[in-house]
C-alpha positions as protocol buffer text, in pm:
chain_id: "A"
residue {
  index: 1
  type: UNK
  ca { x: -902 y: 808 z: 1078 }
}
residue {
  index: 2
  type: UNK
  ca { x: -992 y: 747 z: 713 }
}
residue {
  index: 3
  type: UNK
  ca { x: -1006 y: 397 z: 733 }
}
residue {
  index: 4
  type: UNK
  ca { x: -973 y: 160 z: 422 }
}
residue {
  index: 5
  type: UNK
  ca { x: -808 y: 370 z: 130 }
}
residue {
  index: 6
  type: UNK
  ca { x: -779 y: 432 z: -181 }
}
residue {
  index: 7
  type: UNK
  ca { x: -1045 y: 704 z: -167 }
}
residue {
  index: 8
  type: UNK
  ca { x: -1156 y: 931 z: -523 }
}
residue {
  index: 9
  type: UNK
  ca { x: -1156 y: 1242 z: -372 }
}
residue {
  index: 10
  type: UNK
  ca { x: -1364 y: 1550 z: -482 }
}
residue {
  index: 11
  type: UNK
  ca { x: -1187 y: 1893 z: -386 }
}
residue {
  index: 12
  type: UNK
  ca { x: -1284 y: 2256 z: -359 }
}
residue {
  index: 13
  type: UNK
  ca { x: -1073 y: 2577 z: -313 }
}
residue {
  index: 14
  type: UNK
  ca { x: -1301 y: 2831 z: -283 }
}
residue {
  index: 15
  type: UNK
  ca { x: -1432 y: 2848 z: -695 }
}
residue {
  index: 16
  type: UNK
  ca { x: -1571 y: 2503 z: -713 }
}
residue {
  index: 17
  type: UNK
  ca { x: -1544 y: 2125 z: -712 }
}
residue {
  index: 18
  type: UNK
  ca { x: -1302 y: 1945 z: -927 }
}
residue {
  index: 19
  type: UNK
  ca { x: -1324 y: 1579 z: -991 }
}
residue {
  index: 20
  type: UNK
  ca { x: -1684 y: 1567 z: -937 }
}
residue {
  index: 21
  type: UNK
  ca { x: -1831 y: 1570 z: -1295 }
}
residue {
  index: 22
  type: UNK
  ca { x: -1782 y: 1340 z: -1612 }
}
residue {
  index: 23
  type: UNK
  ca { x: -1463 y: 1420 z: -1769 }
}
residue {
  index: 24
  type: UNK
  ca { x: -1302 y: 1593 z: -1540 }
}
residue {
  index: 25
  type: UNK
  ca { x: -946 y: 1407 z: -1411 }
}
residue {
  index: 26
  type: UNK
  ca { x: -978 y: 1217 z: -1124 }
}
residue {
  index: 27
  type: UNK
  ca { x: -808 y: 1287 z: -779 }
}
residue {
  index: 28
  type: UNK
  ca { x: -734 y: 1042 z: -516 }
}
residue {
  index: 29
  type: UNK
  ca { x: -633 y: 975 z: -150 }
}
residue {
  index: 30
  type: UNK
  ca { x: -420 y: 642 z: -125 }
}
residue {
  index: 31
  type: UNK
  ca { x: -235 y: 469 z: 180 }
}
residue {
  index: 32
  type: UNK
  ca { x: 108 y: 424 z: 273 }
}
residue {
  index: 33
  type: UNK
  ca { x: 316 y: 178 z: 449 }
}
residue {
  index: 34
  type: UNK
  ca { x: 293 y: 402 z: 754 }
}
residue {
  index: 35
  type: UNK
  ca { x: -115 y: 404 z: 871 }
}
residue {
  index: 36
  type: UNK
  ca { x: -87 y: 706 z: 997 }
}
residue {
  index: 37
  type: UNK
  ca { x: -5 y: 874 z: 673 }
}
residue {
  index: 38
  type: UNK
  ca { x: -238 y: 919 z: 360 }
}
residue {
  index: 39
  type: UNK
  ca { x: -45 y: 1075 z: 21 }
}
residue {
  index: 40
  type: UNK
  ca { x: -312 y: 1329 z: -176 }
}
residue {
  index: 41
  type: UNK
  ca { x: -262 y: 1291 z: -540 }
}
residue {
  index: 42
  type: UNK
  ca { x: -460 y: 1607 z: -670 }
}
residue {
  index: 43
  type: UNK
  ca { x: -548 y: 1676 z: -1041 }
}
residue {
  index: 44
  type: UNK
  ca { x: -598 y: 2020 z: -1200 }
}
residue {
  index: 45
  type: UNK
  ca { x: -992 y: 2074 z: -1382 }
}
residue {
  index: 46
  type: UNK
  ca { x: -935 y: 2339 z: -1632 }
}
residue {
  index: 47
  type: UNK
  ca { x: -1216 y: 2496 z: -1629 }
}
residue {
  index: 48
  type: UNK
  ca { x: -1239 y: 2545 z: -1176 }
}
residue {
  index: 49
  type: UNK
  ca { x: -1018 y: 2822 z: -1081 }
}
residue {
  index: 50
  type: UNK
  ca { x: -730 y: 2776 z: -836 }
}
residue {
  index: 51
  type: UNK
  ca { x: -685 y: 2405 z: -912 }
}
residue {
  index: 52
  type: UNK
  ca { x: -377 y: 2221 z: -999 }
}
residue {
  index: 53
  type: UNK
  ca { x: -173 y: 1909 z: -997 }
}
residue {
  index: 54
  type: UNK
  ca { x: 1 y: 1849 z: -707 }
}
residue {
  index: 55
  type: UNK
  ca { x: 97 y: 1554 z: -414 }
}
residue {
  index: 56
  type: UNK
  ca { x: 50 y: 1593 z: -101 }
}
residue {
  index: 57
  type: UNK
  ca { x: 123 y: 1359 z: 228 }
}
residue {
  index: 58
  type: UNK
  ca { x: -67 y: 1403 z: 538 }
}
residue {
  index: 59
  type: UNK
  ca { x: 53 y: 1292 z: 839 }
}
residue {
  index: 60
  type: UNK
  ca { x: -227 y: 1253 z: 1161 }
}
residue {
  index: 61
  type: UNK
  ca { x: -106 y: 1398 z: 1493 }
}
residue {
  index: 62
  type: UNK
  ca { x: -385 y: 1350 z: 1711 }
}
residue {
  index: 63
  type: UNK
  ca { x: -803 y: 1369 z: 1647 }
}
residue {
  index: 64
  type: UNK
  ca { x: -1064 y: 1487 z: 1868 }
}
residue {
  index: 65
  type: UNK
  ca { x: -1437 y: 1501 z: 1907 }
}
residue {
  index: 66
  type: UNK
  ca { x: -1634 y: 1816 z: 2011 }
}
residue {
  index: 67
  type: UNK
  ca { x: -2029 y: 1751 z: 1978 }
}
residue {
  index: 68
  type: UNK
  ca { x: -2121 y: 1571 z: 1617 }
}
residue {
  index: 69
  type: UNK
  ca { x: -1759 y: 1684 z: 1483 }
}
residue {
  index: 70
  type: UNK
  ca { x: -1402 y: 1501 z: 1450 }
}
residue {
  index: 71
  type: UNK
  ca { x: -1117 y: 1695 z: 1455 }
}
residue {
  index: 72
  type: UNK
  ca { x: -742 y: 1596 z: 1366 }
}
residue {
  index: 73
  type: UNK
  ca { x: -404 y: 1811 z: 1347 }
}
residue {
  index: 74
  type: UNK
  ca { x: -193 y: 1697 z: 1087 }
}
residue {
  index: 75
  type: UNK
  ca { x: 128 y: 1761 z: 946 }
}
residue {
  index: 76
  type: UNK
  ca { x: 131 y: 1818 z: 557 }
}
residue {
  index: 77
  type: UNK
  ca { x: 417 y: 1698 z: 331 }
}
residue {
  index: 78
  type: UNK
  ca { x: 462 y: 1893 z: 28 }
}
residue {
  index: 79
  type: UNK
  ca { x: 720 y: 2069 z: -255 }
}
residue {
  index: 80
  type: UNK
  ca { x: 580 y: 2431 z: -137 }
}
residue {
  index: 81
  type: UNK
  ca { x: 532 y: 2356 z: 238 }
}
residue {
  index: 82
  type: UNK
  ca { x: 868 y: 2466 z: 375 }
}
residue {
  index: 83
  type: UNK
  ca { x: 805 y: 2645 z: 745 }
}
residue {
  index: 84
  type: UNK
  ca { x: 577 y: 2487 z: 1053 }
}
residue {
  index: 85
  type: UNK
  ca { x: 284 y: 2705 z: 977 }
}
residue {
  index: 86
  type: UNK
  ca { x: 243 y: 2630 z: 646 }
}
residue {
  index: 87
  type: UNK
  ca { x: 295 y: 2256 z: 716 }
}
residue {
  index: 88
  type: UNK
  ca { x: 44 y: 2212 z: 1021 }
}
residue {
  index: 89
  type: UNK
  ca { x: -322 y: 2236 z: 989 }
}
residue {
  index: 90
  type: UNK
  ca { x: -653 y: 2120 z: 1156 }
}
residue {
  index: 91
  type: UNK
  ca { x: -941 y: 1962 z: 982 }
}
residue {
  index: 92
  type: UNK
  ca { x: -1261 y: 1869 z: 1024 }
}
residue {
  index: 93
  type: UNK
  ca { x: -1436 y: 1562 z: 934 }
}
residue {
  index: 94
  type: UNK
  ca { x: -1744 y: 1398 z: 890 }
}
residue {
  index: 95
  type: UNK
  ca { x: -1874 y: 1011 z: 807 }
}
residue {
  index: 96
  type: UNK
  ca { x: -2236 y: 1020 z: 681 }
}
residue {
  index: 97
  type: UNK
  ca { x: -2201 y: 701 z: 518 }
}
residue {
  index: 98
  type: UNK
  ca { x: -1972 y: 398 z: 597 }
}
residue {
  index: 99
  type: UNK
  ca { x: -1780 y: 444 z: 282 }
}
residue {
  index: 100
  type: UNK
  ca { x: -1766 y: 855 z: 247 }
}
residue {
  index: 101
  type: UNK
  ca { x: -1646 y: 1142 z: 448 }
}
residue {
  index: 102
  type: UNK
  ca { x: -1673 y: 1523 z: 416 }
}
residue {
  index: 103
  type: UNK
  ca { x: -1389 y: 1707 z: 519 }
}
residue {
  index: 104
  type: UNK
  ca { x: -1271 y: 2081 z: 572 }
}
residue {
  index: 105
  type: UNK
  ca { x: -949 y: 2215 z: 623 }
}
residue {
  index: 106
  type: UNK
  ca { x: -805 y: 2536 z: 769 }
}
residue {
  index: 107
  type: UNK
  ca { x: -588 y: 2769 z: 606 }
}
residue {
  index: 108
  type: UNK
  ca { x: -348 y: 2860 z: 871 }
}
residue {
  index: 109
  type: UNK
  ca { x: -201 y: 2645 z: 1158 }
}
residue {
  index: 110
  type: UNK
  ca { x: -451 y: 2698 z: 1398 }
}
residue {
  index: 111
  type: UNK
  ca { x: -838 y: 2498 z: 1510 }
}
residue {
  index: 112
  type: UNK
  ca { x: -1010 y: 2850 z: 1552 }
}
residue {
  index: 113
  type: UNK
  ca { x: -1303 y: 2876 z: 1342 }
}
residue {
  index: 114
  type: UNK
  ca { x: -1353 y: 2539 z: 1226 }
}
residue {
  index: 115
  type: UNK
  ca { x: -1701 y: 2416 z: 1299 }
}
residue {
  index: 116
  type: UNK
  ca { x: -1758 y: 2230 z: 980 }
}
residue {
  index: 117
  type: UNK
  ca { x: -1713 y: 1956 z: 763 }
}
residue {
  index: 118
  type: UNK
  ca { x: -1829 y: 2171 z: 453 }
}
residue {
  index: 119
  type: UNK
  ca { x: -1685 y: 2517 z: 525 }
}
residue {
  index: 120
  type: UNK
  ca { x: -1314 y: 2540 z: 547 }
}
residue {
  index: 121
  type: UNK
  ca { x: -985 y: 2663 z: 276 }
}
residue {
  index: 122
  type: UNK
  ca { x: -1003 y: 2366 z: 117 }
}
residue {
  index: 123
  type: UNK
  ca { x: -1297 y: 2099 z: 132 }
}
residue {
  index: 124
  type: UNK
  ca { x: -1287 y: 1763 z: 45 }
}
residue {
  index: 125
  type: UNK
  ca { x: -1503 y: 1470 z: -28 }
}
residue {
  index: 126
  type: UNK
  ca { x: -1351 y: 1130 z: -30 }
}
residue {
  index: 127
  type: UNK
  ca { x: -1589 y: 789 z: -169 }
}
residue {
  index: 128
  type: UNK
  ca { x: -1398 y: 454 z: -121 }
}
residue {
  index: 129
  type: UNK
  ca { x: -1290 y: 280 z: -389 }
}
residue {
  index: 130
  type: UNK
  ca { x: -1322 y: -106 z: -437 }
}
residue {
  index: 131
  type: UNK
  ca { x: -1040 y: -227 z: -626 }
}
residue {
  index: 132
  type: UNK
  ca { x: -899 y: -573 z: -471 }
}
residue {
  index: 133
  type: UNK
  ca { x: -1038 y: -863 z: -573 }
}
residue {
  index: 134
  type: UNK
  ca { x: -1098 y: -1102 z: -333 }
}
residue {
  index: 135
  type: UNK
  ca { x: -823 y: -1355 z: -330 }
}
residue {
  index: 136
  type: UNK
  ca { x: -535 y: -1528 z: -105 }
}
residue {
  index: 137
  type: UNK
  ca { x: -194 y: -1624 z: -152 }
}
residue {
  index: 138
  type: UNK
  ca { x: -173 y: -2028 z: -240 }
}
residue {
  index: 139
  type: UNK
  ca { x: -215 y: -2206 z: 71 }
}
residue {
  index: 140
  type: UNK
  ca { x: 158 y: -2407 z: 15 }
}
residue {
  index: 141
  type: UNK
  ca { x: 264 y: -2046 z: 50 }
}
residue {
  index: 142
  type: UNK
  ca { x: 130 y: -1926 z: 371 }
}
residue {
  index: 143
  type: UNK
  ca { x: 125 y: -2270 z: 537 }
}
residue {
  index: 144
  type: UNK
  ca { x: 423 y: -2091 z: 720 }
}
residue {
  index: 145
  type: UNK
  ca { x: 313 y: -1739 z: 783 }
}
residue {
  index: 146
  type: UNK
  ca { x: 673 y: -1654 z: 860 }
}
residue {
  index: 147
  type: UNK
  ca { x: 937 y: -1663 z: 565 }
}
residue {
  index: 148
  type: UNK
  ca { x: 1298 y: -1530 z: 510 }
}
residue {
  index: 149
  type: UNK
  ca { x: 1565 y: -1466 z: 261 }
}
residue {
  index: 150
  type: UNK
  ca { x: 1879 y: -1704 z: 285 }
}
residue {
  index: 151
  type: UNK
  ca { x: 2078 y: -1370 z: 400 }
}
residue {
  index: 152
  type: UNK
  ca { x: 1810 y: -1289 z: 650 }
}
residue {
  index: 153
  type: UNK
  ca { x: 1815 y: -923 z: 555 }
}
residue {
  index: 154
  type: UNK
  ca { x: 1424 y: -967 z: 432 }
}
residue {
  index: 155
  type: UNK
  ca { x: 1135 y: -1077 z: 611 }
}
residue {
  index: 156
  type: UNK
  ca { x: 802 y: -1213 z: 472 }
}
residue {
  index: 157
  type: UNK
  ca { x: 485 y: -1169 z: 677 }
}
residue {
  index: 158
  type: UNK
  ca { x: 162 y: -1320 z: 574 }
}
residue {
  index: 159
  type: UNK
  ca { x: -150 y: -1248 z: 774 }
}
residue {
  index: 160
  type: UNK
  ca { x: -357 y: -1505 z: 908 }
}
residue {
  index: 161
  type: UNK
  ca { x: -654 y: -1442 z: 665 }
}
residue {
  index: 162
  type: UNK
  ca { x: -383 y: -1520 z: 412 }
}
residue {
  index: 163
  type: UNK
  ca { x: -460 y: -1199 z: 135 }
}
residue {
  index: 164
  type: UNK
  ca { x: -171 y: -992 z: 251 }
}
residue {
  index: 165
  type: UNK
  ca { x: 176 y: -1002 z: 268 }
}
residue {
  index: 166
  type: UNK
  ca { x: 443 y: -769 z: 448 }
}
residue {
  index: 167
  type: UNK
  ca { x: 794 y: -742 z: 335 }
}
residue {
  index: 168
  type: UNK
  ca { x: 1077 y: -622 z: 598 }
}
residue {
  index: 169
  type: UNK
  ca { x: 1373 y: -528 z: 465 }
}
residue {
  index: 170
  type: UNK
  ca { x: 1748 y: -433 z: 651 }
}
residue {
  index: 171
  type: UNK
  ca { x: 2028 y: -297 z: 674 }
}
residue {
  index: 172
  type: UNK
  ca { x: 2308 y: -173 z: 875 }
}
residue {
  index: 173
  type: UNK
  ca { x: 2142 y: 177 z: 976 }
}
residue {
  index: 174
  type: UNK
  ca { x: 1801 y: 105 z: 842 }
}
residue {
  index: 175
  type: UNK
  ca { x: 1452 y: -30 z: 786 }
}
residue {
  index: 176
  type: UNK
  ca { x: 1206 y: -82 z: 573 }
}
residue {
  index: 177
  type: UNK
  ca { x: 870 y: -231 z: 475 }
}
residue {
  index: 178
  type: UNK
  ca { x: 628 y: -322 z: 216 }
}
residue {
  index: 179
  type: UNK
  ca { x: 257 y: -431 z: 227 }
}
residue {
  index: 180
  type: UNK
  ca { x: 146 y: -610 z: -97 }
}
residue {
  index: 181
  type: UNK
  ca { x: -210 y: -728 z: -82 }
}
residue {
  index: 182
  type: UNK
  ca { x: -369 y: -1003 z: -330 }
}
residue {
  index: 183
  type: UNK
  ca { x: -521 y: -845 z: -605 }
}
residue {
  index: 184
  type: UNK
  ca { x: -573 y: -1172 z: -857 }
}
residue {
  index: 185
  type: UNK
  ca { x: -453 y: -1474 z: -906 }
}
residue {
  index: 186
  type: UNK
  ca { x: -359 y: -1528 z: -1305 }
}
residue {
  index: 187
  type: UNK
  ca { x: -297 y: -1897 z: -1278 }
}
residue {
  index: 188
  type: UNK
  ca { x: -180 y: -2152 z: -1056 }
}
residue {
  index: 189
  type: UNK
  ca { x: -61 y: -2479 z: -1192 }
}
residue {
  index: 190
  type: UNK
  ca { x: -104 y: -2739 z: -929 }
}
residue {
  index: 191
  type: UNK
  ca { x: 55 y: -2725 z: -615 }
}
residue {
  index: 192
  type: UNK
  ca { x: 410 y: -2593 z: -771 }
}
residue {
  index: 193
  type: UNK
  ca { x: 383 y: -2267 z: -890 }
}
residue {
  index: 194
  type: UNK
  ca { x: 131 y: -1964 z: -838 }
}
residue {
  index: 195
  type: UNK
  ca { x: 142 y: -1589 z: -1062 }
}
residue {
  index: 196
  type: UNK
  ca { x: -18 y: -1360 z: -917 }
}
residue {
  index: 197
  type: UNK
  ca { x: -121 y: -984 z: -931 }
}
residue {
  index: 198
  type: UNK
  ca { x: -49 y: -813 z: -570 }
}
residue {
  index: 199
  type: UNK
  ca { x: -118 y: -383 z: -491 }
}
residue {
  index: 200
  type: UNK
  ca { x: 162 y: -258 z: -369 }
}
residue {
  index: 201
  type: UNK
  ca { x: 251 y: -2 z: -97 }
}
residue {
  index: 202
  type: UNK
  ca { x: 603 y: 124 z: -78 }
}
residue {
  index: 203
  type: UNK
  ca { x: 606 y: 445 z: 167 }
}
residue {
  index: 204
  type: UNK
  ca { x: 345 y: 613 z: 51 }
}
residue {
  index: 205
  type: UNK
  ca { x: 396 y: 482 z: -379 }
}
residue {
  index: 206
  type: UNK
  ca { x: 139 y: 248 z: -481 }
}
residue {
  index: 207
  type: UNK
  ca { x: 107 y: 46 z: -760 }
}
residue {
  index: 208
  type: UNK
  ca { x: 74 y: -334 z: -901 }
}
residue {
  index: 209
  type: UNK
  ca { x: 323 y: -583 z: -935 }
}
residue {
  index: 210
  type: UNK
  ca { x: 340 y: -943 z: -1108 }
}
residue {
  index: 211
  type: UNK
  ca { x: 455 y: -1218 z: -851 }
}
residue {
  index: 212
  type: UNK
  ca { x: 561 y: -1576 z: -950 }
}
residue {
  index: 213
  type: UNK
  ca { x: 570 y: -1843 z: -656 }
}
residue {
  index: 214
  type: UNK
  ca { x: 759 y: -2173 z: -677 }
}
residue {
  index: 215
  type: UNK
  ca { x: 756 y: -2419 z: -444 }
}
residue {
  index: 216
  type: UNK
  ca { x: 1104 y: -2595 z: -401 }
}
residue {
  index: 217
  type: UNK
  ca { x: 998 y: -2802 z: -54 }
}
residue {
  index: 218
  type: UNK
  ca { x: 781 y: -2799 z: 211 }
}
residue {
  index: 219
  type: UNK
  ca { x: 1027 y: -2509 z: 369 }
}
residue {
  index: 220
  type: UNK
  ca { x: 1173 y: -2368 z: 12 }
}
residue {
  index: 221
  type: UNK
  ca { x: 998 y: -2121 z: -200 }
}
residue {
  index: 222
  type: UNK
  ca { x: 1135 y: -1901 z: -434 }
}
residue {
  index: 223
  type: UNK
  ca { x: 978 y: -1583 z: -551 }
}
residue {
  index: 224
  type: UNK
  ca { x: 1022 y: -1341 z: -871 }
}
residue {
  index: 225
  type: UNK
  ca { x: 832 y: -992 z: -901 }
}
residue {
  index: 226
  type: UNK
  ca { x: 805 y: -748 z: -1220 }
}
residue {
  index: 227
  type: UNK
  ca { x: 861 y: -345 z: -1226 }
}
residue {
  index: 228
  type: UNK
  ca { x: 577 y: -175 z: -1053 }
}
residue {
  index: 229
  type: UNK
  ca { x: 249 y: -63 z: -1317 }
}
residue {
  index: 230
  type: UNK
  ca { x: 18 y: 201 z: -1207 }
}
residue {
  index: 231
  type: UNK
  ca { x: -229 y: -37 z: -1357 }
}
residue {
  index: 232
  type: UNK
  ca { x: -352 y: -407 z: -1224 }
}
residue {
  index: 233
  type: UNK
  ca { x: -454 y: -450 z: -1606 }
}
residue {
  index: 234
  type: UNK
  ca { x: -63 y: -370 z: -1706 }
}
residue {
  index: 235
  type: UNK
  ca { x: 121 y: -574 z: -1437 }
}
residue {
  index: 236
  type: UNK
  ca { x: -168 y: -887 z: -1549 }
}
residue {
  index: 237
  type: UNK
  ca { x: -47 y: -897 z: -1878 }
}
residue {
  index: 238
  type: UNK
  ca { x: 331 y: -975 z: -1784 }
}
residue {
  index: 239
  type: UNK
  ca { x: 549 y: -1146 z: -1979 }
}
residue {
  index: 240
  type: UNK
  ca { x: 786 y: -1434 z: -1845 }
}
residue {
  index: 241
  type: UNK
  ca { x: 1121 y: -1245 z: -2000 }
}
residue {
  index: 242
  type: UNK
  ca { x: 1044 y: -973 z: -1735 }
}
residue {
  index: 243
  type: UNK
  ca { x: 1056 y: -1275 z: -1459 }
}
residue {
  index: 244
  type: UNK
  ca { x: 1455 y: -1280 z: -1522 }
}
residue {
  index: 245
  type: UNK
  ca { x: 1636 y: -1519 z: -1255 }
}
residue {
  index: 246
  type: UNK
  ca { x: 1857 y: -1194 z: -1106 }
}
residue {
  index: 247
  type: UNK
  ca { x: 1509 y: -1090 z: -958 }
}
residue {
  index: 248
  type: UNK
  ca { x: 1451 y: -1413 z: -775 }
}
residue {
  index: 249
  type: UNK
  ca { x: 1429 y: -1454 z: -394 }
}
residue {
  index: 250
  type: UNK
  ca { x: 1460 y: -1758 z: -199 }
}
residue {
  index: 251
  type: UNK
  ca { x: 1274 y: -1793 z: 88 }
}
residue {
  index: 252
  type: UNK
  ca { x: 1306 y: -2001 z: 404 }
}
residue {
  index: 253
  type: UNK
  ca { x: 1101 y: -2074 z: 689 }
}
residue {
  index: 254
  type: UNK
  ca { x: 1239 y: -1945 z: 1044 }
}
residue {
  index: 255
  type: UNK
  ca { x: 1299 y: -2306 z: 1180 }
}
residue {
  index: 256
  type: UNK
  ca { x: 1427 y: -2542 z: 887 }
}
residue {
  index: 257
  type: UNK
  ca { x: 1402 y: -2919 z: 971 }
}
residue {
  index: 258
  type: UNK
  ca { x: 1763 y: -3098 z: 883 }
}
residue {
  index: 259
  type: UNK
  ca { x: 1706 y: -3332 z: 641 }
}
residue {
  index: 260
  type: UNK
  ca { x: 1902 y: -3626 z: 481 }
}
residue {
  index: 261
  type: UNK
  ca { x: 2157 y: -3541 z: 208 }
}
residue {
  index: 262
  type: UNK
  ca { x: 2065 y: -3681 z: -123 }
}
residue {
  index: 263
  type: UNK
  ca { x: 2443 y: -3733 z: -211 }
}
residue {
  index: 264
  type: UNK
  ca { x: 2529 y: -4051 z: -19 }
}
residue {
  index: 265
  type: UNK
  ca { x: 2836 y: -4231 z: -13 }
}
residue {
  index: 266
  type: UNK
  ca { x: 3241 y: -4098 z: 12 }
}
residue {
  index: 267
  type: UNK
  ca { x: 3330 y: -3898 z: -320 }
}
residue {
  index: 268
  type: UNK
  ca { x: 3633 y: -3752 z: -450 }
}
residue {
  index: 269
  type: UNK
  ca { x: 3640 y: -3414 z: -642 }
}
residue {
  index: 270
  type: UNK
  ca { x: 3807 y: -3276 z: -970 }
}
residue {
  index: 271
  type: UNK
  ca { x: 3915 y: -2946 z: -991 }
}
């Protein structure tokens, strides 16, 4: 239910917030490729007892409402969590502002005395970040919204408002996806080639990557992609050697018009 991540997230455990003041390391709530999943990436404040570094993923099972409060039951994901009742807990939450919630969690896998947003084991307060820019994939790009690789085991999504892009990948026994969403556009030379700055969402890893379009033909594009930077700043600045040809993808369109063969004629061949 917490729509619209990445959130900064302010924390308590009892001996006071941590992330709320200047200087103190930030913590964050970010999404995954699964929407009903949000991965916890706590920091540790030095001087608040009780805090440390950890990730955590919580998975939503089901939300409620009882009078002004939400509920939800969710499953957490973590290195200590290792039996059902320390993995499942309730929580409840509160929106007093579009972009910020207050949220409570119990400390054993059960709803009973929950009744509010501010009193629970652990609170939270999550404030929505704004980090994407505002831009779209080149329009010789998404004139197709549906792309594939010449060995058909990826598939290329783009959405209709043209600012995100989702990756399907398979295999034999499994399935995968990626949601990359347009962060900037570095440059764009004509109608040929577009590099571009995308956030990426891998499971529940996020970080920036450095895309180069070409357009081949109307139904041809190929595509290269850099390492992934925790940074948009980092994965801006990339340099062409880290473009190398073994990371390039060719893409198709779904139904490819035949065309005429530019080599004409009858033609003999040396070995």
């Amino acid at each position: 239910p917490f729509k619209n991540p990445p959130f900064s997230v302010v924390y308590n455990k009892g001996h006071g917030d941590c992330g709320g003041k200047e200087g103190e390391p930030p913590s964050k709530a970010e999404s995954c490729t699964d929407d009903t999943r949000l991965v916890f990436k706590f920091q540790a404040c030095p001087d608040v007892p009780g805090t440390e570094a950890a990730v955590e993923e919580l998975e939503c099972l089901g939300t409620w409402k009882e009078s002004s409060n939400h509920y939800l039951v969710g499953r957490l994901h973590h290195k200590i969590a290792t039996t059902d009742e320390e993995r499942y807990r309730c929580f409840v939450y509160h929106r007093p502002e579009s972009h910020f919630y207050e949220v409570a969690q119990s400390g054993e896998a059960t709803c009973s005395g929950m009744v509010s947003p501010v009193d629970g084991s652990r609170t939270f307060k999550l404030t929505r970040e704004t980090t994407h820019n505002r831009c779209k994939f080149p329009q010789w790009v998404t004139q197709h919204t549906h792309w594939r690789s010449l060995d058909y085991s990826h598939s290329f999504h783009f959405s209709h408002k043209n600012a995100s892009l989702r990756i399907t990948s398979r295999s034999v026994d499994s399935k995968t996806e990626i949601k990359l969403v347009c962060h900037q556009i570095i440059n764009q030379k004509q109608h040929n080639v577009a590099r571009i700055v995308v956030h990426v969402v891998s499971g529940c890893d996020n970080g920036y990557r450095c895309m180069t379009f070409y357009r081949r033909d109307n139904h041809v594009i190929q595509m290269q992609q850099s390492v992934m930077y925790n940074d948009p700043s980092e994965a801006g600045s990339c340099a062409n050697d880290e473009m190398s040809p073994s990371n390039t993808i060719t893409m198709i369109t779904a139904g490819m018009p035949v065309g005429r063969c530019p080599l004409e004629g009858r033609r003999s061949t040396v070995t």
